[in-house]
Amino acid sequence: MVGLLFHGSSSTVGALVSQLRERGHFVFACDKQDGRENSLDGTQLADDVVESIDDGLFDFVFECPPCKSFAPTHDLLLRPLEEPEGGDDVPPEWSEYIGRHNRYVIFCVRVARACHAAGIPWLWEHPAAHHWAATEWPANAHRASVWDMEIVIALEEFTGAASAINAQCAYGSEYRKFTRLLGAMVCRPALDALASRMCTCKGKHKKVAKGRDAFGRSLSAPAAVYPTPYNTMLADVIEYTCEICEPVDGDASIFVCGEAEASADPSADKTSWQVGAAVSFGPRLHVGSSRPHELDGASDGVEPPRVHAGS
């Protein structure tokens, strides 16, 4: 079974859920927009997901938490590069907004660590950092990404995670949108082969994921939707990784990878998964309210303060 977290359960043509099911995979998909009892915001469902990972019920877990408070669309500097968990001088009315997204990150780290301990391949998608050389956006290089958060850096170091950076315009998007995929070591061959396309548009993109229209609506929101070829790439990565991983003598703590990975790195034909120490989230992390919220299916549940767009 493939778990899709924060991806929604849309069965529209071309969606990742649809493509995986068309290939014969059983898919469990859930989001943060399903109401209080079925939301991935520190509720029972989140605990159930981790327990299911511990019980070995998943073959692969993919997670793509919201990125709104990390986006460069805000006039306020919500996450300075030196304070990726949220700036100390952020106005109080923004605390819950940042806090909700921080709780999503904490949950994703928890999921990835549970997968690592159980020997289950995992993959995390989020926008790339604006201060990296390959994805540089000078005007926003002072803004932190999820990859700058201490708990995410610790996760990457502890698991020896594989990663790939790509531009979604190379997969049919109207936006350039540099994206990073971080995942289990056994995902490396698939990520190297399928998920590393970069922009060749020479600045000729139909849309820019920044700013607001005359009605105050975010111009970056539509960029959150994966183009169909990007979903196909993700489905290929998931399926390929599942195919090359087989438990050794019924022991789910060790995987042997097949010829595909052996040819990519002949010295790394085994991947050992070990349980590590519990992650420390540190004293500065904004977590906002612990009260779960009813969600309307059109937002993360906590909207940023209203932006006046004029008359």
Coordinates of C-alpha atoms in Angstrom, one line a residue:
M1 CA 0.0 0.0 0.0
V2 CA 1.2 3.5 -0.9
G3 CA 0.5 6.3 1.6
L4 CA 0.1 9.8 0.2
L5 CA 0.2 12.5 3.0
F6 CA -1.0 16.0 2.4
H7 CA -1.7 15.1 -1.2
G8 CA -5.5 14.9 -1.1
S9 CA -7.6 12.1 -2.4
S10 CA -8.4 13.6 -5.8
S11 CA -9.1 10.9 -8.3
T12 CA -9.1 13.3 -11.3
V13 CA -7.3 12.1 -14.4
G14 CA -3.6 12.6 -14.2
A15 CA -3.5 13.0 -10.4
L16 CA -0.9 10.9 -8.5
V17 CA -3.7 9.0 -6.7
S18 CA -5.2 8.1 -10.0
Q19 CA -2.0 7.1 -11.7
L20 CA -0.9 4.8 -8.9
R21 CA -4.3 3.1 -8.7
E22 CA -4.3 2.7 -12.5
R23 CA -1.1 0.8 -12.1
G24 CA -2.7 -1.5 -9.6
H25 CA -1.5 0.0 -6.3
F26 CA -3.7 0.3 -3.3
V27 CA -3.5 4.0 -2.1
F28 CA -4.2 5.5 1.2
A29 CA -4.5 9.3 0.7
C30 CA -5.3 11.9 3.3
D31 CA -4.8 15.6 3.8
K32 CA -5.2 18.5 6.3
Q33 CA -8.5 19.5 4.7
D34 CA -10.8 16.7 5.8
G35 CA -12.2 18.1 9.0
R36 CA -11.1 17.9 12.6
E37 CA -11.4 14.1 12.9
N38 CA -9.7 13.4 9.7
S39 CA -6.9 16.0 9.6
L40 CA -3.2 15.5 9.7
D41 CA -2.7 18.2 12.4
G42 CA -1.7 16.4 15.5
T43 CA -5.0 14.5 15.7
Q44 CA -5.8 10.8 16.0
L45 CA -5.4 10.3 12.3
A46 CA -1.7 11.4 12.4
D47 CA -1.1 9.0 15.3
D48 CA -2.8 6.2 13.3
V49 CA -0.6 6.9 10.3
V50 CA 2.6 6.5 12.3
E51 CA 1.3 3.4 14.1
S52 CA 0.5 1.9 10.7
I53 CA 4.0 2.6 9.6
D54 CA 5.3 0.9 12.7
D55 CA 3.2 -2.1 11.9
G56 CA 4.6 -2.3 8.4
L57 CA 1.3 -1.6 6.5
F58 CA 2.9 0.6 3.9
D59 CA 5.2 -0.2 1.0
F60 CA 6.0 3.5 0.4
V61 CA 5.1 6.8 2.0
F62 CA 5.0 10.1 0.1
E63 CA 4.5 13.4 1.9
C64 CA 4.2 17.0 0.7
P65 CA 3.2 19.4 3.5
P66 CA 1.9 22.9 2.7
C67 CA 4.5 25.5 2.0
K68 CA 2.5 28.7 2.3
S69 CA 4.4 30.2 5.3
F70 CA 7.7 29.4 3.5
A71 CA 6.6 31.1 0.3
P72 CA 8.1 34.5 -0.8
T73 CA 4.6 35.9 -1.4
H74 CA 4.4 37.6 2.0
D75 CA 5.5 41.2 2.5
L76 CA 6.4 40.3 6.0
L77 CA 9.6 38.3 6.6
L78 CA 8.0 35.3 8.4
R79 CA 11.0 33.0 8.3
P80 CA 14.4 34.7 8.1
L81 CA 17.3 32.5 7.0
E82 CA 18.7 32.7 10.5
E83 CA 15.4 31.8 12.1
P84 CA 13.7 29.2 9.8
E85 CA 11.2 28.1 12.5
G86 CA 9.8 31.6 12.6
G87 CA 11.2 35.0 13.4
D88 CA 11.2 36.3 17.0
D89 CA 9.7 39.6 16.0
V90 CA 6.8 38.0 13.9
P91 CA 3.5 39.8 14.9
P92 CA 1.3 37.7 17.2
E93 CA -1.5 37.5 14.7
W94 CA 0.9 35.4 12.4
S95 CA 2.0 33.0 15.1
E96 CA -0.8 30.5 14.6
Y97 CA -0.2 30.6 10.9
I98 CA 3.5 29.8 11.2
G99 CA 2.8 27.4 14.0
R100 CA 0.4 25.2 12.1
H101 CA 3.0 24.7 9.3
N102 CA 5.7 24.0 11.8
R103 CA 3.5 21.2 13.3
Y104 CA 3.1 19.8 9.8
V105 CA 6.9 19.7 9.5
I106 CA 7.2 18.0 12.9
F107 CA 4.7 15.4 11.7
C108 CA 6.6 14.8 8.5
V109 CA 9.8 14.3 10.3
R110 CA 8.0 11.9 12.6
V111 CA 6.7 10.0 9.6
A112 CA 10.1 9.8 7.9
R113 CA 11.8 8.6 11.1
A114 CA 9.2 5.9 11.6
C115 CA 9.6 4.8 8.0
H116 CA 13.4 4.7 8.5
A117 CA 13.0 2.6 11.6
A118 CA 10.6 0.2 9.9
G119 CA 12.5 -0.1 6.6
I120 CA 9.9 1.6 4.5
P121 CA 10.9 3.9 1.6
W122 CA 9.7 7.4 2.0
L123 CA 9.8 10.6 0.0
W124 CA 9.2 14.3 0.9
E125 CA 8.5 17.1 -1.6
H126 CA 8.8 20.8 -0.9
P127 CA 10.1 23.9 -2.7
A128 CA 13.9 24.2 -3.0
A129 CA 15.8 26.9 -1.0
H130 CA 16.2 30.3 -2.7
H131 CA 19.8 30.6 -1.5
W132 CA 21.2 27.5 -3.1
A133 CA 23.4 28.0 -6.2
A134 CA 21.3 25.7 -8.4
T135 CA 18.0 27.3 -7.4
E136 CA 19.0 30.8 -6.5
W137 CA 16.5 33.6 -6.3
P138 CA 18.5 36.6 -5.1
A139 CA 15.5 38.7 -4.1
N140 CA 14.4 36.0 -1.7
A141 CA 17.7 34.4 -0.7
H142 CA 17.2 35.8 2.9
R143 CA 14.1 33.7 3.4
A144 CA 14.4 30.3 4.9
S145 CA 13.0 27.1 3.4
V146 CA 11.9 23.9 5.2
W147 CA 15.3 22.4 4.3
D148 CA 16.9 25.0 6.6
M149 CA 15.0 23.9 9.7
E150 CA 17.2 22.1 12.3
I151 CA 14.9 19.1 12.6
V152 CA 14.9 18.5 8.9
I153 CA 18.6 18.9 8.6
A154 CA 19.0 16.4 11.5
L155 CA 16.6 14.0 9.7
E156 CA 18.6 14.2 6.5
E157 CA 21.9 13.6 8.3
F158 CA 20.6 10.7 10.4
T159 CA 18.9 8.8 7.6
G160 CA 21.6 9.5 5.0
A161 CA 18.8 10.6 2.7
A162 CA 18.9 10.8 -1.0
S163 CA 17.7 13.9 -2.8
A164 CA 17.0 15.5 -6.2
I165 CA 16.3 19.0 -7.3
N166 CA 14.2 19.7 -10.3
A167 CA 12.2 22.5 -12.0
Q168 CA 8.6 21.8 -12.5
C169 CA 8.6 23.6 -15.9
A170 CA 10.7 20.7 -17.2
Y171 CA 7.6 18.5 -16.4
G172 CA 5.1 20.7 -18.2
S173 CA 4.3 23.4 -15.5
E174 CA 3.7 27.0 -16.5
Y175 CA 5.8 28.0 -13.5
R176 CA 9.6 27.4 -13.1
K177 CA 9.2 26.4 -9.4
F178 CA 12.3 24.7 -8.2
T179 CA 11.4 21.7 -6.1
R180 CA 13.4 19.3 -3.9
L181 CA 12.7 15.7 -3.2
L182 CA 14.2 14.1 -0.1
G183 CA 13.9 10.5 0.5
A184 CA 15.2 7.1 1.8
M185 CA 18.6 6.0 0.5
V186 CA 16.9 3.3 -1.6
C187 CA 15.2 6.1 -3.6
R188 CA 18.5 7.4 -5.0
P189 CA 18.7 5.4 -8.3
A190 CA 15.1 6.4 -9.2
L191 CA 15.7 10.1 -8.2
D192 CA 18.9 10.3 -10.2
A193 CA 17.3 8.8 -13.2
L194 CA 13.9 10.4 -13.2
A195 CA 13.7 13.4 -10.9
S196 CA 16.6 15.7 -11.8
R197 CA 15.4 17.7 -14.8
M198 CA 16.2 21.4 -14.6
C199 CA 14.9 24.5 -16.3
T200 CA 15.8 25.0 -20.0
C201 CA 13.3 27.8 -20.6
K202 CA 15.8 30.7 -20.6
G203 CA 13.5 32.8 -18.5
K204 CA 10.4 32.4 -20.8
H205 CA 7.8 31.1 -18.3
K206 CA 4.1 31.8 -18.8
K207 CA 3.5 32.6 -15.1
V208 CA 5.5 33.8 -12.0
A209 CA 4.6 32.3 -8.6
K210 CA 4.7 35.6 -6.7
G211 CA 2.4 38.4 -5.8
R212 CA -1.4 38.8 -5.8
D213 CA -4.0 39.8 -8.4
A214 CA -6.4 42.7 -8.2
F215 CA -8.7 40.8 -5.9
G216 CA -5.9 39.9 -3.4
R217 CA -5.7 36.3 -4.5
S218 CA -2.3 34.7 -4.4
L219 CA -0.6 34.2 -7.7
S220 CA 1.5 31.4 -6.3
A221 CA -1.3 29.2 -5.1
P222 CA -1.9 27.5 -8.6
A223 CA 1.7 26.5 -8.7
A224 CA 1.1 24.1 -5.8
V225 CA -0.8 21.8 -8.3
Y226 CA 1.6 19.2 -9.9
P227 CA 1.4 19.0 -13.7
T228 CA 0.4 15.5 -14.9
P229 CA 4.0 14.7 -16.1
Y230 CA 5.3 15.5 -12.7
N231 CA 2.8 13.1 -11.1
T232 CA 3.9 10.5 -13.6
M233 CA 7.5 11.0 -12.6
L234 CA 6.5 10.6 -8.9
A235 CA 4.6 7.5 -9.6
D236 CA 7.6 6.1 -11.5
V237 CA 9.9 6.9 -8.6
I238 CA 7.6 5.2 -6.1
E239 CA 7.0 2.1 -8.3
Y240 CA 10.6 1.7 -9.3
T241 CA 11.8 2.0 -5.7
C242 CA 9.2 -0.5 -4.5
E243 CA 10.3 -3.0 -7.2
I244 CA 14.1 -2.9 -6.3
C245 CA 13.5 -3.3 -2.6
E246 CA 12.9 -6.7 -1.1
P247 CA 13.1 -7.8 2.6
V248 CA 15.9 -10.1 3.5
D249 CA 14.8 -13.4 5.1
G250 CA 11.6 -11.7 6.2
D251 CA 13.5 -9.0 8.2
A252 CA 12.0 -5.7 7.4
S253 CA 14.9 -3.9 9.0
I254 CA 17.2 -4.7 6.0
F255 CA 16.7 -4.3 2.3
V256 CA 18.7 -5.6 -0.6
C257 CA 18.5 -3.6 -3.7
G258 CA 18.4 -5.1 -7.1
E259 CA 20.6 -4.7 -10.2
A260 CA 19.4 -1.1 -10.8
E261 CA 21.0 0.2 -7.6
A262 CA 23.9 -2.2 -7.8
S263 CA 24.9 -0.8 -11.2
A264 CA 24.5 2.8 -9.9
D265 CA 26.7 2.1 -6.9
P266 CA 28.2 -1.4 -6.8
S267 CA 29.6 -0.8 -3.3
A268 CA 26.2 -0.1 -1.8
D269 CA 24.1 -3.2 -2.4
K270 CA 22.7 -3.1 1.1
T271 CA 21.0 -0.5 3.1
S272 CA 20.7 -1.0 6.9
W273 CA 17.9 0.8 8.7
Q274 CA 18.3 1.5 12.4
V275 CA 16.2 3.3 15.0
G276 CA 17.7 6.5 16.2
A277 CA 17.3 8.8 19.2
A278 CA 14.1 10.9 19.4
V279 CA 14.5 14.2 17.6
S280 CA 14.6 17.4 19.7
F281 CA 12.5 20.3 18.3
G282 CA 14.3 23.0 20.3
P283 CA 12.9 25.7 22.5
R284 CA 12.3 28.3 19.8
L285 CA 10.0 26.4 17.5
H286 CA 6.6 28.2 17.1
V287 CA 3.8 25.6 17.5
G288 CA 0.9 28.0 17.8
S289 CA -2.4 26.6 19.3
S290 CA -2.7 22.9 20.0
R291 CA -6.5 23.2 19.3
P292 CA -7.5 21.4 16.1
H293 CA -9.5 23.4 13.7
E294 CA -12.4 22.6 11.3
L295 CA -11.1 23.0 7.8
D296 CA -13.1 24.0 4.8
G297 CA -11.3 22.2 2.0
A298 CA -9.9 25.4 0.5
S299 CA -7.2 26.3 2.9
D300 CA -4.8 25.0 5.6
G301 CA -7.4 25.9 8.2
V302 CA -5.5 29.0 9.4
E303 CA -5.4 31.8 7.0
P304 CA -2.8 34.6 7.1
P305 CA -4.2 38.0 8.1
R306 CA -6.2 39.6 5.4
V307 CA -4.4 41.5 2.7
H308 CA -6.1 44.7 1.6
A309 CA -6.0 44.8 -2.2
G310 CA -7.5 48.3 -2.6
S311 CA -10.8 49.2 -4.1

